[in-house]
Amino acid sequence: MNNSLAPAYKKLFGEYWVLWFEVSNSYSIIEPKFKLLLESYLESNSKADFLDTISNDMSVSESNSVSETLFSYLNSCNEPYNSTNIPFTVLKTSQRNISETYTFEDKSIQINYDSELVKMTVHPALATYSKAASNNNILATFDLFLENDELLLFQDEKLISSASKHSYHIIQGKFIMHLLCALYNNLETDWIGTFHGSTITDGHSSILFIGDSGKGKSTLCALLVANGFQLLADDVSPLLSKDQHIYYNPSAISIKKGAFELLEPLVNGFENLPIVKFNKTKGDLKYMPCVKPNKDHYPCTAIISVNYKPNSKTKLEKVSVKTILETLIPDSWLSPNPLHANQFLDWLGQLAFYQLTYSDTQSVTTEIAKLFKQLNKKL
């Protein structure tokens, strides 16, 4: 058989195998029975050999069906990875209608926008840092413009990303990645990935919270911050190859209108935060700035899939890697570098996986505090 279609890496997590295919930079979660069939298929010299291997356990029609399924599976897992080729585009400096400088302690960047609407793409999450550079030392200059319904993101006058205005989250993610590179003096190729999730630290380790939009992960993080924990990253959590730690993302927590009433009595000054109207589907938003943690990065000990359910009891239960990766991977960026893929699988192997259902603010805070103590003992 064609062994070039075989996964480059494989790792067992409980009852599931996670495979990584280099050509497509894709991860697949399979059960042991399927893996045995897959290995037998790949080790066979021909289709006839494979059918002969499994003929004692299946009918001819079943054997053929299994062979076709495996062939289709391998082909789908080996569709070439499309790394976006950024065309050369000349920056139109005449579109620099609005300019903001953002200062993070002693480091500053500048962003130029062509309109107030485009400014809303990234400014609200960084508004608390909008101030003049104290030493006129600008690490990087970004330009964000809208042209023919395409958002164009430049860094130091070079186009680094473009996306439809309806896919503005792509630009947001790309900008955060390059902001982090500037702040930590890294290249994009130094990161294992950026996860679509929010990370909380207790000052010793961190926990990554994931979940589909509306499941309550940002609200939960705001609750935890109000109860003494610290926000390491909201929405985009970056993992560095050098130490496999999650690094601080200075963006404020994005809070939807449905959580305003819940958080107002718990978060000092929450009622005074301005309401941001940008996307009709997301509705009114508030961006809650948080105090920077004591350190720039922390090891991660667990990933928790969050599900806010009104009037539910707080329930924290262990789940499989399959449950976690099916939520984590689709909206995250993961490096195509084989070294990083191997590191990612090894990193996952050190974590605990949970699903959290909650509605009560006090009990969920207590439950997360207990989990931090339990996991920190294993560090």
PDB file of N, CA, C and O in Angstrom, residues 204-277:
ATOM      1  N   HIS A 204       0.527  30.003  39.726  1.00  0.00           N
ATOM      2  CA  HIS A 204       1.432  28.852  39.705  1.00  0.00           C
ATOM      3  C   HIS A 204       1.352  28.105  38.375  1.00  0.00           C
ATOM      4  O   HIS A 204       2.356  27.690  37.816  1.00  0.00           O
ATOM      5  N   SER A 205       0.129  27.902  37.898  1.00  0.00           N
ATOM      6  CA  SER A 205      -0.103  27.204  36.636  1.00  0.00           C
ATOM      7  C   SER A 205      -1.303  27.856  35.953  1.00  0.00           C
ATOM      8  O   SER A 205      -1.818  28.880  36.426  1.00  0.00           O
ATOM      9  N   SER A 206      -1.748  27.265  34.866  1.00  0.00           N
ATOM     10  CA  SER A 206      -2.893  27.850  34.161  1.00  0.00           C
ATOM     11  C   SER A 206      -3.830  26.752  33.673  1.00  0.00           C
ATOM     12  O   SER A 206      -3.446  25.584  33.551  1.00  0.00           O
ATOM     13  N   ILE A 207      -5.070  27.144  33.397  1.00  0.00           N
ATOM     14  CA  ILE A 207      -6.080  26.251  32.831  1.00  0.00           C
ATOM     15  C   ILE A 207      -6.682  26.937  31.614  1.00  0.00           C
ATOM     16  O   ILE A 207      -7.034  28.123  31.657  1.00  0.00           O
ATOM     17  N   LEU A 208      -6.790  26.191  30.521  1.00  0.00           N
ATOM     18  CA  LEU A 208      -7.368  26.691  29.273  1.00  0.00           C
ATOM     19  C   LEU A 208      -8.840  26.324  29.225  1.00  0.00           C
ATOM     20  O   LEU A 208      -9.209  25.148  29.343  1.00  0.00           O
ATOM     21  N   PHE A 209      -9.704  27.336  29.045  1.00  0.00           N
ATOM     22  CA  PHE A 209     -11.149  27.127  28.955  1.00  0.00           C
ATOM     23  C   PHE A 209     -11.584  27.286  27.507  1.00  0.00           C
ATOM     24  O   PHE A 209     -11.296  28.305  26.870  1.00  0.00           O
ATOM     25  N   ILE A 210     -12.282  26.288  26.993  1.00  0.00           N
ATOM     26  CA  ILE A 210     -12.734  26.322  25.607  1.00  0.00           C
ATOM     27  C   ILE A 210     -14.251  26.150  25.564  1.00  0.00           C
ATOM     28  O   ILE A 210     -14.878  25.789  26.559  1.00  0.00           O
ATOM     29  N   GLY A 211     -14.822  26.395  24.401  1.00  0.00           N
ATOM     30  CA  GLY A 211     -16.262  26.235  24.238  1.00  0.00           C
ATOM     31  C   GLY A 211     -16.749  27.065  23.077  1.00  0.00           C
ATOM     32  O   GLY A 211     -16.160  28.086  22.737  1.00  0.00           O
ATOM     33  N   ASP A 212     -17.817  26.617  22.453  1.00  0.00           N
ATOM     34  CA  ASP A 212     -18.388  27.371  21.346  1.00  0.00           C
ATOM     35  C   ASP A 212     -18.906  28.710  21.844  1.00  0.00           C
ATOM     36  O   ASP A 212     -19.150  28.902  23.038  1.00  0.00           O
ATOM     37  N   SER A 213     -19.080  29.655  20.903  1.00  0.00           N
ATOM     38  CA  SER A 213     -19.584  30.978  21.260  1.00  0.00           C
ATOM     39  C   SER A 213     -20.917  30.859  21.988  1.00  0.00           C
ATOM     40  O   SER A 213     -21.807  30.104  21.572  1.00  0.00           O
ATOM     41  N   GLY A 214     -21.047  31.587  23.092  1.00  0.00           N
ATOM     42  CA  GLY A 214     -22.288  31.570  23.856  1.00  0.00           C
ATOM     43  C   GLY A 214     -22.329  30.531  24.957  1.00  0.00           C
ATOM     44  O   GLY A 214     -23.317  30.443  25.701  1.00  0.00           O
ATOM     45  N   LYS A 215     -21.261  29.742  25.097  1.00  0.00           N
ATOM     46  CA  LYS A 215     -21.238  28.694  26.125  1.00  0.00           C
ATOM     47  C   LYS A 215     -20.795  29.212  27.492  1.00  0.00           C
ATOM     48  O   LYS A 215     -20.830  28.488  28.471  1.00  0.00           O
ATOM     49  N   GLY A 216     -20.325  30.483  27.554  1.00  0.00           N
ATOM     50  CA  GLY A 216     -20.047  31.092  28.850  1.00  0.00           C
ATOM     51  C   GLY A 216     -18.614  31.078  29.312  1.00  0.00           C
ATOM     52  O   GLY A 216     -18.339  31.335  30.488  1.00  0.00           O
ATOM     53  N   LYS A 217     -17.654  30.830  28.398  1.00  0.00           N
ATOM     54  CA  LYS A 217     -16.259  30.763  28.866  1.00  0.00           C
ATOM     55  C   LYS A 217     -15.721  32.138  29.265  1.00  0.00           C
ATOM     56  O   LYS A 217     -14.991  32.254  30.252  1.00  0.00           O
ATOM     57  N   SER A 218     -16.058  33.197  28.496  1.00  0.00           N
ATOM     58  CA  SER A 218     -15.581  34.535  28.856  1.00  0.00           C
ATOM     59  C   SER A 218     -16.234  35.029  30.138  1.00  0.00           C
ATOM     60  O   SER A 218     -15.587  35.663  30.983  1.00  0.00           O
ATOM     61  N   THR A 219     -17.515  34.726  30.307  1.00  0.00           N
ATOM     62  CA  THR A 219     -18.215  35.089  31.550  1.00  0.00           C
ATOM     63  C   THR A 219     -17.583  34.388  32.743  1.00  0.00           C
ATOM     64  O   THR A 219     -17.357  34.989  33.800  1.00  0.00           O
ATOM     65  N   LEU A 220     -17.268  33.104  32.557  1.00  0.00           N
ATOM     66  CA  LEU A 220     -16.629  32.345  33.626  1.00  0.00           C
ATOM     67  C   LEU A 220     -15.278  32.954  33.985  1.00  0.00           C
ATOM     68  O   LEU A 220     -14.949  33.109  35.168  1.00  0.00           O
ATOM     69  N   CYS A 221     -14.498  33.339  32.977  1.00  0.00           N
ATOM     70  CA  CYS A 221     -13.187  33.935  33.244  1.00  0.00           C
ATOM     71  C   CYS A 221     -13.336  35.251  34.000  1.00  0.00           C
ATOM     72  O   CYS A 221     -12.550  35.548  34.911  1.00  0.00           O
ATOM     73  N   ALA A 222     -14.341  36.047  33.643  1.00  0.00           N
ATOM     74  CA  ALA A 222     -14.593  37.299  34.354  1.00  0.00           C
ATOM     75  C   ALA A 222     -14.947  37.021  35.815  1.00  0.00           C
ATOM     76  O   ALA A 222     -14.502  37.726  36.730  1.00  0.00           O
ATOM     77  N   LEU A 223     -15.750  35.982  36.054  1.00  0.00           N
ATOM     78  CA  LEU A 223     -16.104  35.599  37.426  1.00  0.00           C
ATOM     79  C   LEU A 223     -14.867  35.184  38.214  1.00  0.00           C
ATOM     80  O   LEU A 223     -14.693  35.559  39.382  1.00  0.00           O
ATOM     81  N   LEU A 224     -13.997  34.408  37.576  1.00  0.00           N
ATOM     82  CA  LEU A 224     -12.793  33.932  38.256  1.00  0.00           C
ATOM     83  C   LEU A 224     -11.849  35.090  38.576  1.00  0.00           C
ATOM     84  O   LEU A 224     -11.237  35.126  39.653  1.00  0.00           O
ATOM     85  N   VAL A 225     -11.735  36.050  37.634  1.00  0.00           N
ATOM     86  CA  VAL A 225     -10.904  37.238  37.879  1.00  0.00           C
ATOM     87  C   VAL A 225     -11.459  38.032  39.057  1.00  0.00           C
ATOM     88  O   VAL A 225     -10.708  38.521  39.909  1.00  0.00           O
ATOM     89  N   ALA A 226     -12.792  38.147  39.126  1.00  0.00           N
ATOM     90  CA  ALA A 226     -13.427  38.877  40.229  1.00  0.00           C
ATOM     91  C   ALA A 226     -13.213  38.187  41.573  1.00  0.00           C
ATOM     92  O   ALA A 226     -13.373  38.796  42.629  1.00  0.00           O
ATOM     93  N   ASN A 227     -12.818  36.899  41.514  1.00  0.00           N
ATOM     94  CA  ASN A 227     -12.609  36.138  42.749  1.00  0.00           C
ATOM     95  C   ASN A 227     -11.137  35.796  42.992  1.00  0.00           C
ATOM     96  O   ASN A 227     -10.824  34.809  43.661  1.00  0.00           O
ATOM     97  N   GLY A 228     -10.242  36.625  42.455  1.00  0.00           N
ATOM     98  CA  GLY A 228      -8.836  36.515  42.819  1.00  0.00           C
ATOM     99  C   GLY A 228      -7.917  35.821  41.842  1.00  0.00           C
ATOM    100  O   GLY A 228      -6.695  35.838  42.018  1.00  0.00           O
ATOM    101  N   PHE A 229      -8.468  35.201  40.807  1.00  0.00           N
ATOM    102  CA  PHE A 229      -7.612  34.600  39.792  1.00  0.00           C
ATOM    103  C   PHE A 229      -7.186  35.678  38.794  1.00  0.00           C
ATOM    104  O   PHE A 229      -7.682  36.803  38.825  1.00  0.00           O
ATOM    105  N   GLN A 230      -6.273  35.333  37.897  1.00  0.00           N
ATOM    106  CA  GLN A 230      -5.783  36.306  36.918  1.00  0.00           C
ATOM    107  C   GLN A 230      -5.985  35.801  35.496  1.00  0.00           C
ATOM    108  O   GLN A 230      -5.830  34.604  35.224  1.00  0.00           O
ATOM    109  N   LEU A 231      -6.322  36.730  34.612  1.00  0.00           N
ATOM    110  CA  LEU A 231      -6.505  36.394  33.202  1.00  0.00           C
ATOM    111  C   LEU A 231      -5.144  36.355  32.514  1.00  0.00           C
ATOM    112  O   LEU A 231      -4.408  37.328  32.532  1.00  0.00           O
ATOM    113  N   LEU A 232      -4.841  35.216  31.904  1.00  0.00           N
ATOM    114  CA  LEU A 232      -3.611  35.102  31.127  1.00  0.00           C
ATOM    115  C   LEU A 232      -3.882  35.421  29.655  1.00  0.00           C
ATOM    116  O   LEU A 232      -3.065  36.074  29.005  1.00  0.00           O
ATOM    117  N   ALA A 233      -5.037  34.983  29.157  1.00  0.00           N
ATOM    118  CA  ALA A 233      -5.380  35.253  27.752  1.00  0.00           C
ATOM    119  C   ALA A 233      -6.872  35.078  27.550  1.00  0.00           C
ATOM    120  O   ALA A 233      -7.465  34.118  28.053  1.00  0.00           O
ATOM    121  N   ASP A 234      -7.481  35.995  26.808  1.00  0.00           N
ATOM    122  CA  ASP A 234      -8.891  35.858  26.457  1.00  0.00           C
ATOM    123  C   ASP A 234      -9.016  35.574  24.966  1.00  0.00           C
ATOM    124  O   ASP A 234      -8.442  36.295  24.141  1.00  0.00           O
ATOM    125  N   ASP A 235      -9.746  34.531  24.641  1.00  0.00           N
ATOM    126  CA  ASP A 235     -10.130  34.190  23.268  1.00  0.00           C
ATOM    127  C   ASP A 235      -8.987  33.639  22.409  1.00  0.00           C
ATOM    128  O   ASP A 235      -9.183  32.722  21.638  1.00  0.00           O
ATOM    129  N   VAL A 236      -7.797  34.230  22.512  1.00  0.00           N
ATOM    130  CA  VAL A 236      -6.628  33.722  21.785  1.00  0.00           C
ATOM    131  C   VAL A 236      -5.537  33.396  22.804  1.00  0.00           C
ATOM    132  O   VAL A 236      -4.972  34.292  23.423  1.00  0.00           O
ATOM    133  N   SER A 237      -5.269  32.102  22.982  1.00  0.00           N
ATOM    134  CA  SER A 237      -4.271  31.654  23.958  1.00  0.00           C
ATOM    135  C   SER A 237      -3.076  31.054  23.214  1.00  0.00           C
ATOM    136  O   SER A 237      -3.196  29.990  22.605  1.00  0.00           O
ATOM    137  N   PRO A 238      -1.924  31.727  23.258  1.00  0.00           N
ATOM    138  CA  PRO A 238      -0.764  31.289  22.473  1.00  0.00           C
ATOM    139  C   PRO A 238       0.163  30.341  23.240  1.00  0.00           C
ATOM    140  O   PRO A 238       0.462  30.556  24.413  1.00  0.00           O
ATOM    141  N   LEU A 239       0.621  29.279  22.561  1.00  0.00           N
ATOM    142  CA  LEU A 239       1.511  28.285  23.160  1.00  0.00           C
ATOM    143  C   LEU A 239       2.868  28.354  22.462  1.00  0.00           C
ATOM    144  O   LEU A 239       2.960  28.156  21.245  1.00  0.00           O
ATOM    145  N   LEU A 240       3.920  28.649  23.220  1.00  0.00           N
ATOM    146  CA  LEU A 240       5.260  28.825  22.657  1.00  0.00           C
ATOM    147  C   LEU A 240       6.015  27.500  22.629  1.00  0.00           C
ATOM    148  O   LEU A 240       5.968  26.724  23.580  1.00  0.00           O
ATOM    149  N   SER A 241       6.733  27.273  21.535  1.00  0.00           N
ATOM    150  CA  SER A 241       7.479  26.022  21.368  1.00  0.00           C
ATOM    151  C   SER A 241       8.585  25.877  22.404  1.00  0.00           C
ATOM    152  O   SER A 241       8.813  24.782  22.930  1.00  0.00           O
ATOM    153  N   LYS A 242       9.287  26.954  22.723  1.00  0.00           N
ATOM    154  CA  LYS A 242      10.482  26.900  23.563  1.00  0.00           C
ATOM    155  C   LYS A 242      10.235  26.234  24.911  1.00  0.00           C
ATOM    156  O   LYS A 242      11.043  25.436  25.379  1.00  0.00           O
ATOM    157  N   ASP A 243       9.105  26.541  25.544  1.00  0.00           N
ATOM    158  CA  ASP A 243       8.841  26.006  26.883  1.00  0.00           C
ATOM    159  C   ASP A 243       7.469  25.351  27.024  1.00  0.00           C
ATOM    160  O   ASP A 243       7.127  24.850  28.089  1.00  0.00           O
ATOM    161  N   GLN A 244       6.673  25.361  25.947  1.00  0.00           N
ATOM    162  CA  GLN A 244       5.295  24.835  25.963  1.00  0.00           C
ATOM    163  C   GLN A 244       4.450  25.474  27.067  1.00  0.00           C
ATOM    164  O   GLN A 244       3.650  24.816  27.730  1.00  0.00           O
ATOM    165  N   HIS A 245       4.656  26.790  27.258  1.00  0.00           N
ATOM    166  CA  HIS A 245       3.832  27.559  28.186  1.00  0.00           C
ATOM    167  C   HIS A 245       2.842  28.408  27.390  1.00  0.00           C
ATOM    168  O   HIS A 245       3.106  28.781  26.240  1.00  0.00           O
ATOM    169  N   ILE A 246       1.712  28.726  28.027  1.00  0.00           N
ATOM    170  CA  ILE A 246       0.775  29.682  27.442  1.00  0.00           C
ATOM    171  C   ILE A 246       1.193  31.078  27.892  1.00  0.00           C
ATOM    172  O   ILE A 246       1.485  31.303  29.069  1.00  0.00           O
ATOM    173  N   TYR A 247       1.206  32.008  26.930  1.00  0.00           N
ATOM    174  CA  TYR A 247       1.726  33.355  27.186  1.00  0.00           C
ATOM    175  C   TYR A 247       0.602  34.376  27.334  1.00  0.00           C
ATOM    176  O   TYR A 247      -0.503  34.202  26.813  1.00  0.00           O
ATOM    177  N   TYR A 248       0.951  35.443  28.031  1.00  0.00           N
ATOM    178  CA  TYR A 248       0.001  36.525  28.315  1.00  0.00           C
ATOM    179  C   TYR A 248      -0.423  37.247  27.045  1.00  0.00           C
ATOM    180  O   TYR A 248       0.406  37.694  26.255  1.00  0.00           O
ATOM    181  N   ASN A 249      -1.725  37.337  26.859  1.00  0.00           N
ATOM    182  CA  ASN A 249      -2.328  38.109  25.774  1.00  0.00           C
ATOM    183  C   ASN A 249      -3.020  39.309  26.435  1.00  0.00           C
ATOM    184  O   ASN A 249      -3.935  39.125  27.236  1.00  0.00           O
ATOM    185  N   PRO A 250      -2.606  40.541  26.137  1.00  0.00           N
ATOM    186  CA  PRO A 250      -3.121  41.707  26.865  1.00  0.00           C
ATOM    187  C   PRO A 250      -4.558  42.117  26.541  1.00  0.00           C
ATOM    188  O   PRO A 250      -5.069  43.064  27.127  1.00  0.00           O
ATOM    189  N   SER A 251      -5.218  41.421  25.630  1.00  0.00           N
ATOM    190  CA  SER A 251      -6.589  41.791  25.260  1.00  0.00           C
ATOM    191  C   SER A 251      -7.541  41.699  26.447  1.00  0.00           C
ATOM    192  O   SER A 251      -7.434  40.784  27.277  1.00  0.00           O
ATOM    193  N   ALA A 252      -8.486  42.624  26.508  1.00  0.00           N
ATOM    194  CA  ALA A 252      -9.506  42.606  27.556  1.00  0.00           C
ATOM    195  C   ALA A 252     -10.507  41.484  27.293  1.00  0.00           C
ATOM    196  O   ALA A 252     -10.624  40.988  26.166  1.00  0.00           O
ATOM    197  N   ILE A 253     -11.254  41.087  28.336  1.00  0.00           N
ATOM    198  CA  ILE A 253     -12.262  40.039  28.180  1.00  0.00           C
ATOM    199  C   ILE A 253     -13.490  40.610  27.482  1.00  0.00           C
ATOM    200  O   ILE A 253     -14.041  41.636  27.898  1.00  0.00           O
ATOM    201  N   SER A 254     -13.940  39.933  26.442  1.00  0.00           N
ATOM    202  CA  SER A 254     -15.134  40.346  25.709  1.00  0.00           C
ATOM    203  C   SER A 254     -16.367  39.730  26.375  1.00  0.00           C
ATOM    204  O   SER A 254     -16.487  38.503  26.461  1.00  0.00           O
ATOM    205  N   ILE A 255     -17.283  40.587  26.843  1.00  0.00           N
ATOM    206  CA  ILE A 255     -18.465  40.133  27.581  1.00  0.00           C
ATOM    207  C   ILE A 255     -19.733  40.476  26.794  1.00  0.00           C
ATOM    208  O   ILE A 255     -19.941  41.629  26.407  1.00  0.00           O
ATOM    209  N   LYS A 256     -20.584  39.472  26.586  1.00  0.00           N
ATOM    210  CA  LYS A 256     -21.846  39.697  25.872  1.00  0.00           C
ATOM    211  C   LYS A 256     -22.917  40.252  26.813  1.00  0.00           C
ATOM    212  O   LYS A 256     -22.842  40.088  28.035  1.00  0.00           O
ATOM    213  N   LYS A 257     -23.937  40.867  26.202  1.00  0.00           N
ATOM    214  CA  LYS A 257     -24.982  41.563  26.961  1.00  0.00           C
ATOM    215  C   LYS A 257     -25.666  40.659  27.975  1.00  0.00           C
ATOM    216  O   LYS A 257     -26.028  41.094  29.075  1.00  0.00           O
ATOM    217  N   GLY A 258     -25.832  39.384  27.628  1.00  0.00           N
ATOM    218  CA  GLY A 258     -26.529  38.459  28.522  1.00  0.00           C
ATOM    219  C   GLY A 258     -25.865  38.287  29.869  1.00  0.00           C
ATOM    220  O   GLY A 258     -26.513  37.848  30.830  1.00  0.00           O
ATOM    221  N   ALA A 259     -24.577  38.655  29.967  1.00  0.00           N
ATOM    222  CA  ALA A 259     -23.846  38.486  31.233  1.00  0.00           C
ATOM    223  C   ALA A 259     -23.688  39.798  31.995  1.00  0.00           C
ATOM    224  O   ALA A 259     -23.135  39.799  33.105  1.00  0.00           O
ATOM    225  N   PHE A 260     -24.161  40.910  31.424  1.00  0.00           N
ATOM    226  CA  PHE A 260     -23.981  42.216  32.078  1.00  0.00           C
ATOM    227  C   PHE A 260     -24.569  42.211  33.490  1.00  0.00           C
ATOM    228  O   PHE A 260     -23.918  42.617  34.467  1.00  0.00           O
ATOM    229  N   GLU A 261     -25.823  41.768  33.613  1.00  0.00           N
ATOM    230  CA  GLU A 261     -26.527  41.815  34.903  1.00  0.00           C
ATOM    231  C   GLU A 261     -25.845  40.932  35.943  1.00  0.00           C
ATOM    232  O   GLU A 261     -25.765  41.281  37.122  1.00  0.00           O
ATOM    233  N   LEU A 262     -25.321  39.789  35.471  1.00  0.00           N
ATOM    234  CA  LEU A 262     -24.645  38.870  36.379  1.00  0.00           C
ATOM    235  C   LEU A 262     -23.356  39.465  36.934  1.00  0.00           C
ATOM    236  O   LEU A 262     -23.041  39.325  38.123  1.00  0.00           O
ATOM    237  N   LEU A 263     -22.602  40.171  36.084  1.00  0.00           N
ATOM    238  CA  LEU A 263     -21.275  40.646  36.470  1.00  0.00           C
ATOM    239  C   LEU A 263     -21.273  42.000  37.169  1.00  0.00           C
ATOM    240  O   LEU A 263     -20.329  42.316  37.907  1.00  0.00           O
ATOM    241  N   GLU A 264     -22.298  42.812  36.952  1.00  0.00           N
ATOM    242  CA  GLU A 264     -22.311  44.166  37.527  1.00  0.00           C
ATOM    243  C   GLU A 264     -22.092  44.185  39.037  1.00  0.00           C
ATOM    244  O   GLU A 264     -21.305  44.992  39.542  1.00  0.00           O
ATOM    245  N   PRO A 265     -22.757  43.319  39.819  1.00  0.00           N
ATOM    246  CA  PRO A 265     -22.523  43.369  41.277  1.00  0.00           C
ATOM    247  C   PRO A 265     -21.212  42.703  41.712  1.00  0.00           C
ATOM    248  O   PRO A 265     -20.811  42.839  42.867  1.00  0.00           O
ATOM    249  N   LEU A 266     -20.560  42.008  40.798  1.00  0.00           N
ATOM    250  CA  LEU A 266     -19.366  41.243  41.163  1.00  0.00           C
ATOM    251  C   LEU A 266     -18.059  41.891  40.738  1.00  0.00           C
ATOM    252  O   LEU A 266     -17.008  41.656  41.333  1.00  0.00           O
ATOM    253  N   VAL A 267     -18.110  42.713  39.678  1.00  0.00           N
ATOM    254  CA  VAL A 267     -16.892  43.314  39.114  1.00  0.00           C
ATOM    255  C   VAL A 267     -16.930  44.821  39.340  1.00  0.00           C
ATOM    256  O   VAL A 267     -17.842  45.515  38.856  1.00  0.00           O
ATOM    257  N   ASN A 268     -15.979  45.337  40.087  1.00  0.00           N
ATOM    258  CA  ASN A 268     -15.935  46.770  40.372  1.00  0.00           C
ATOM    259  C   ASN A 268     -15.871  47.585  39.082  1.00  0.00           C
ATOM    260  O   ASN A 268     -15.014  47.344  38.226  1.00  0.00           O
ATOM    261  N   GLY A 269     -16.774  48.547  38.953  1.00  0.00           N
ATOM    262  CA  GLY A 269     -16.775  49.452  37.815  1.00  0.00           C
ATOM    263  C   GLY A 269     -17.311  48.860  36.529  1.00  0.00           C
ATOM    264  O   GLY A 269     -17.244  49.511  35.467  1.00  0.00           O
ATOM    265  N   PHE A 270     -17.901  47.655  36.596  1.00  0.00           N
ATOM    266  CA  PHE A 270     -18.378  47.026  35.357  1.00  0.00           C
ATOM    267  C   PHE A 270     -19.463  47.861  34.690  1.00  0.00           C
ATOM    268  O   PHE A 270     -19.511  47.973  33.460  1.00  0.00           O
ATOM    269  N   GLU A 271     -20.329  48.460  35.509  1.00  0.00           N
ATOM    270  CA  GLU A 271     -21.433  49.248  34.933  1.00  0.00           C
ATOM    271  C   GLU A 271     -20.933  50.476  34.179  1.00  0.00           C
ATOM    272  O   GLU A 271     -21.642  51.019  33.316  1.00  0.00           O
ATOM    273  N   ASN A 272     -19.718  50.922  34.455  1.00  0.00           N
ATOM    274  CA  ASN A 272     -19.176  52.115  33.794  1.00  0.00           C
ATOM    275  C   ASN A 272     -18.408  51.804  32.507  1.00  0.00           C
ATOM    276  O   ASN A 272     -17.995  52.722  31.799  1.00  0.00           O
ATOM    277  N   LEU A 273     -18.211  50.521  32.220  1.00  0.00           N
ATOM    278  CA  LEU A 273     -17.520  50.166  30.979  1.00  0.00           C
ATOM    279  C   LEU A 273     -18.393  50.527  29.784  1.00  0.00           C
ATOM    280  O   LEU A 273     -19.609  50.301  29.806  1.00  0.00           O
ATOM    281  N   PRO A 274     -17.824  51.114  28.737  1.00  0.00           N
ATOM    282  CA  PRO A 274     -18.639  51.516  27.580  1.00  0.00           C
ATOM    283  C   PRO A 274     -19.200  50.308  26.830  1.00  0.00           C
ATOM    284  O   PRO A 274     -18.570  49.246  26.775  1.00  0.00           O
ATOM    285  N   ILE A 275     -20.382  50.479  26.280  1.00  0.00           N
ATOM    286  CA  ILE A 275     -20.991  49.434  25.453  1.00  0.00           C
ATOM    287  C   ILE A 275     -20.468  49.577  24.029  1.00  0.00           C
ATOM    288  O   ILE A 275     -20.458  50.670  23.462  1.00  0.00           O
ATOM    289  N   VAL A 276     -20.030  48.475  23.465  1.00  0.00           N
ATOM    290  CA  VAL A 276     -19.487  48.461  22.104  1.00  0.00           C
ATOM    291  C   VAL A 276     -20.481  47.779  21.176  1.00  0.00           C
ATOM    292  O   VAL A 276     -20.922  46.658  21.441  1.00  0.00           O
ATOM    293  N   LYS A 277     -20.844  48.466  20.109  1.00  0.00           N
ATOM    294  CA  LYS A 277     -21.740  47.899  19.096  1.00  0.00           C
ATOM    295  C   LYS A 277     -20.939  47.760  17.807  1.00  0.00           C
ATOM    296  O   LYS A 277     -20.519  48.740  17.215  1.00  0.00           O
TER     297      LYS A 277
END
